[in-house]
mmCIF file of C-alpha atoms in Angstrom:
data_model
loop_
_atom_site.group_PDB
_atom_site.id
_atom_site.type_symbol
_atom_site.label_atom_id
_atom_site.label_comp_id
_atom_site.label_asym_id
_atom_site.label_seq_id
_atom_site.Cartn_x
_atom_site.Cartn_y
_atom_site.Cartn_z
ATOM 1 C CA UNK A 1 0.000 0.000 0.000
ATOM 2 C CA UNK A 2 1.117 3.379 -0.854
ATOM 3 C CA UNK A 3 -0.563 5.221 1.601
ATOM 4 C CA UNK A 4 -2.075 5.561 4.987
ATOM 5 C CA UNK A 5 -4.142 8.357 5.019
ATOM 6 C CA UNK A 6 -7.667 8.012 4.255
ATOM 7 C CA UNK A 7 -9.350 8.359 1.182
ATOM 8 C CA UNK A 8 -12.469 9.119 -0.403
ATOM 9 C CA UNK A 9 -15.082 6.855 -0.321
ATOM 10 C CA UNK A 10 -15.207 6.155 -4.071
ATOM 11 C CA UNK A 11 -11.281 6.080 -4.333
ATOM 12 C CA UNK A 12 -11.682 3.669 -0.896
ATOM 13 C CA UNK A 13 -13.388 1.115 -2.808
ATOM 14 C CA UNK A 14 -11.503 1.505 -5.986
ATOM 15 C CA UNK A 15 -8.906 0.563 -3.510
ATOM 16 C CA UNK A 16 -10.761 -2.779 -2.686
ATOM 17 C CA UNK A 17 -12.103 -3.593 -5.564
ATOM 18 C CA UNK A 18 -8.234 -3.448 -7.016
ATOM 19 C CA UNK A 19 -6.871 -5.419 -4.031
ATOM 20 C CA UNK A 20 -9.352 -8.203 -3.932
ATOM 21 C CA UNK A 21 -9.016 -8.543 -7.883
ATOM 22 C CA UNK A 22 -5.150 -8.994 -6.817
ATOM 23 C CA UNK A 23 -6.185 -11.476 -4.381
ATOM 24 C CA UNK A 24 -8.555 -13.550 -6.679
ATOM 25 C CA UNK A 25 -11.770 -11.911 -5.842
ATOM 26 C CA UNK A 26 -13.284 -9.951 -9.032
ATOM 27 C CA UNK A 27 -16.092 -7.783 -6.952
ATOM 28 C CA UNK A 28 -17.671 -6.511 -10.694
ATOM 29 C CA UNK A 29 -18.944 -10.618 -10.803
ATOM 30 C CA UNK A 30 -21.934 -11.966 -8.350
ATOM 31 C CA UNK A 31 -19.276 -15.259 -8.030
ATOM 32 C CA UNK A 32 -16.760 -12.576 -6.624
ATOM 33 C CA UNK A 33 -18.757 -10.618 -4.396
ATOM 34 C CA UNK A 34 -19.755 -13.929 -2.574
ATOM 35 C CA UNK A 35 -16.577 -15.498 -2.238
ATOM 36 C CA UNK A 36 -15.438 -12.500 -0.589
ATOM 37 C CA UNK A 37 -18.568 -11.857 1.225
ATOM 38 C CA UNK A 38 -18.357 -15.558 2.788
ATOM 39 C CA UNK A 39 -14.815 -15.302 3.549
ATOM 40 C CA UNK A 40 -15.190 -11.887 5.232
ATOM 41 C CA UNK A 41 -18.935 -12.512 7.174
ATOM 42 C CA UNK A 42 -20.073 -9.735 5.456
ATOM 43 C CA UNK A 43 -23.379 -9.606 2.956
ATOM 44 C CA UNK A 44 -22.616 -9.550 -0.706
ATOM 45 C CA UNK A 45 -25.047 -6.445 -0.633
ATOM 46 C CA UNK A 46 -22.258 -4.619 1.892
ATOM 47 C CA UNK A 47 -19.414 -5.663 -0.397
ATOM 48 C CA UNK A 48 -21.338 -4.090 -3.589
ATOM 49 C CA UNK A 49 -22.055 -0.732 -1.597
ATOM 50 C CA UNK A 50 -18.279 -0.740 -0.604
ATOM 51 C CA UNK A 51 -16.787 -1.820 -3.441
ATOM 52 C CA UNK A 52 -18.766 1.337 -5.243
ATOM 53 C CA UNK A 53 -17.762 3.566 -2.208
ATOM 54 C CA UNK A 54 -21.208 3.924 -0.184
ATOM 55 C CA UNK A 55 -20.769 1.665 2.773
ATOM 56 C CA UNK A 56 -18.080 1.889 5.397
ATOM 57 C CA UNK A 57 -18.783 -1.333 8.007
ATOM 58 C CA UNK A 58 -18.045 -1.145 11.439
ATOM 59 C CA UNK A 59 -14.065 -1.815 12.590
ATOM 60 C CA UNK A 60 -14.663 -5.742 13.161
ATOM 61 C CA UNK A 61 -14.620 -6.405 9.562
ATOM 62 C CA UNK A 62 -11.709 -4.856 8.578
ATOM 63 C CA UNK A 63 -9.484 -6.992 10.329
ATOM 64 C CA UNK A 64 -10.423 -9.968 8.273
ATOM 65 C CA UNK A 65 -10.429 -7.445 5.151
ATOM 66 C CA UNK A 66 -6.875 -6.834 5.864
ATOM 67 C CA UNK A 67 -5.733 -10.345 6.426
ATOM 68 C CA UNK A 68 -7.781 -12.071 3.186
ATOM 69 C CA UNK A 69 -6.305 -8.904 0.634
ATOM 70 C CA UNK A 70 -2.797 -8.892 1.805
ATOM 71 C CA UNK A 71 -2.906 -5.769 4.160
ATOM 72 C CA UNK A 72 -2.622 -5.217 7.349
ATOM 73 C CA UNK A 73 -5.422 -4.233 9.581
ATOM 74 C CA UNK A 74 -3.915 -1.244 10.964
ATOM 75 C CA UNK A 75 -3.106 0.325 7.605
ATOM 76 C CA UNK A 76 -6.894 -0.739 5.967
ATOM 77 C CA UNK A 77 -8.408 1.214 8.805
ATOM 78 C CA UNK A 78 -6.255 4.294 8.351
ATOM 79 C CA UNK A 79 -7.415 4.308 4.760
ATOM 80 C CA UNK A 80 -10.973 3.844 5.460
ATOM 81 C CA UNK A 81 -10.571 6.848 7.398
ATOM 82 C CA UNK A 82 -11.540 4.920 10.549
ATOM 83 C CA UNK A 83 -8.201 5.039 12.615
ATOM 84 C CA UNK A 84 -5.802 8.423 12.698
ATOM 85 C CA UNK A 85 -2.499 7.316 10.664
ATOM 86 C CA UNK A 86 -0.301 7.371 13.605
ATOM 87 C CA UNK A 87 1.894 10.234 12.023
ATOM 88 C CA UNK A 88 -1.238 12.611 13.145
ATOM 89 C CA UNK A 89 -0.617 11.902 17.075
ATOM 90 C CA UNK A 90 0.291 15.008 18.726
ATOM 91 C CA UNK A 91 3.851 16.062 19.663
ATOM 92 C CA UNK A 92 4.853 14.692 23.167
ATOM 93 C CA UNK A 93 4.923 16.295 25.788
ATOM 94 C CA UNK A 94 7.878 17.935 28.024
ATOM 95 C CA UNK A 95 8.452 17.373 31.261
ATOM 96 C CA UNK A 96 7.463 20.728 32.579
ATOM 97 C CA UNK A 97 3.901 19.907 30.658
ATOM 98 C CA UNK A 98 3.338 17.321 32.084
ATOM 99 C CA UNK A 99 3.877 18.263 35.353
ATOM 100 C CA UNK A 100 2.279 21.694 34.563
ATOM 101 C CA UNK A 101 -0.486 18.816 33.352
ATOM 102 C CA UNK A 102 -0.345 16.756 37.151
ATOM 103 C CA UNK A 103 -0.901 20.203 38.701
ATOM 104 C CA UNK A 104 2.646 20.490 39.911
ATOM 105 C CA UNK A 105 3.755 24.034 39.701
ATOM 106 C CA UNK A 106 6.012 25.244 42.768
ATOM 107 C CA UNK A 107 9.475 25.876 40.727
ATOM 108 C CA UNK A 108 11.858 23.595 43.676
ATOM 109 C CA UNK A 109 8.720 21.082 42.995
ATOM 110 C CA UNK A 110 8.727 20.578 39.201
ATOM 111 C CA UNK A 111 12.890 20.522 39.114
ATOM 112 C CA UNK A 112 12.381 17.730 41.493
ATOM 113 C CA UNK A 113 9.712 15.743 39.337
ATOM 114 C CA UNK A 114 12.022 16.547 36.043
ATOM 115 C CA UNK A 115 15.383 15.361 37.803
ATOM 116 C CA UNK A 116 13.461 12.170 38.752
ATOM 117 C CA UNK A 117 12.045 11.569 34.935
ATOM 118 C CA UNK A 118 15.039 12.167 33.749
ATOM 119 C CA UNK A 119 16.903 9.709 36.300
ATOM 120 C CA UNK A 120 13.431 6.996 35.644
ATOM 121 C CA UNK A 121 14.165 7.484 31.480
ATOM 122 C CA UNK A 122 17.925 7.460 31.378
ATOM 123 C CA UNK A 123 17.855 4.297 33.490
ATOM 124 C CA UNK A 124 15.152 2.461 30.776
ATOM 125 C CA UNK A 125 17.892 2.566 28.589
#
């Protein structure tokens, strides 16, 4: 897969409809909508709709999605636009903000609590 972040619906199930072709499913014949519709638990009718870009199931699904067309489960529910891509997580936090965060805020008091991270994280490595 080329990407992680999540596309359009449409362009999402161009995306399937390519991948299960790759995998031996052809979704544009009844045949290959059940196959895939058996060996996912889904209903042929769900793997029409997302095939053509109108149906997004619930996250259960994708799981075996990912595992039948070759993907992994973490990446098919980034592109489905279910699950941030983990490149979208907010910057961590320093020390100071986080005991700013803990409601520590006398100045002796947070040099404390950032000597003793620092002593807890140099010794994890």
């Amino acid at each position: 897969m080329t990407s992680k972040k999540p596309l359009e619906p449409r362009q999402f199930g161009q995306y399937i409809t390519t991948r299960a072709r790759i995998m031996g499913y052809d979704l544009t014949t009844e045949d290959g909508r059940a196959r895939l519709a058996k060996d996912t638990g889904l209903l042929e009718t769900d793997i029409a709709a997302i095939a053509a870009g109108k149906y997004k199931p619930s996250v259960d699904p994708w799981k075996t999605f990912g595992k039948i067309l070759g993907e992994r489960h973490k990446d098919v529910l980034c592109m489905a636009g279910i699950l941030e891509p983990s490149g979208t997580r907010p910057p961590k936090k320093t020390v100071k903000e986080t005991a700013a965060d803990l409601g520590i805020k006398q100045p002796k008091t947070v040099a404390i609590f950032e000597a003793l991270v620092t002593a807890l994280l140099n010794s994890e490595k």
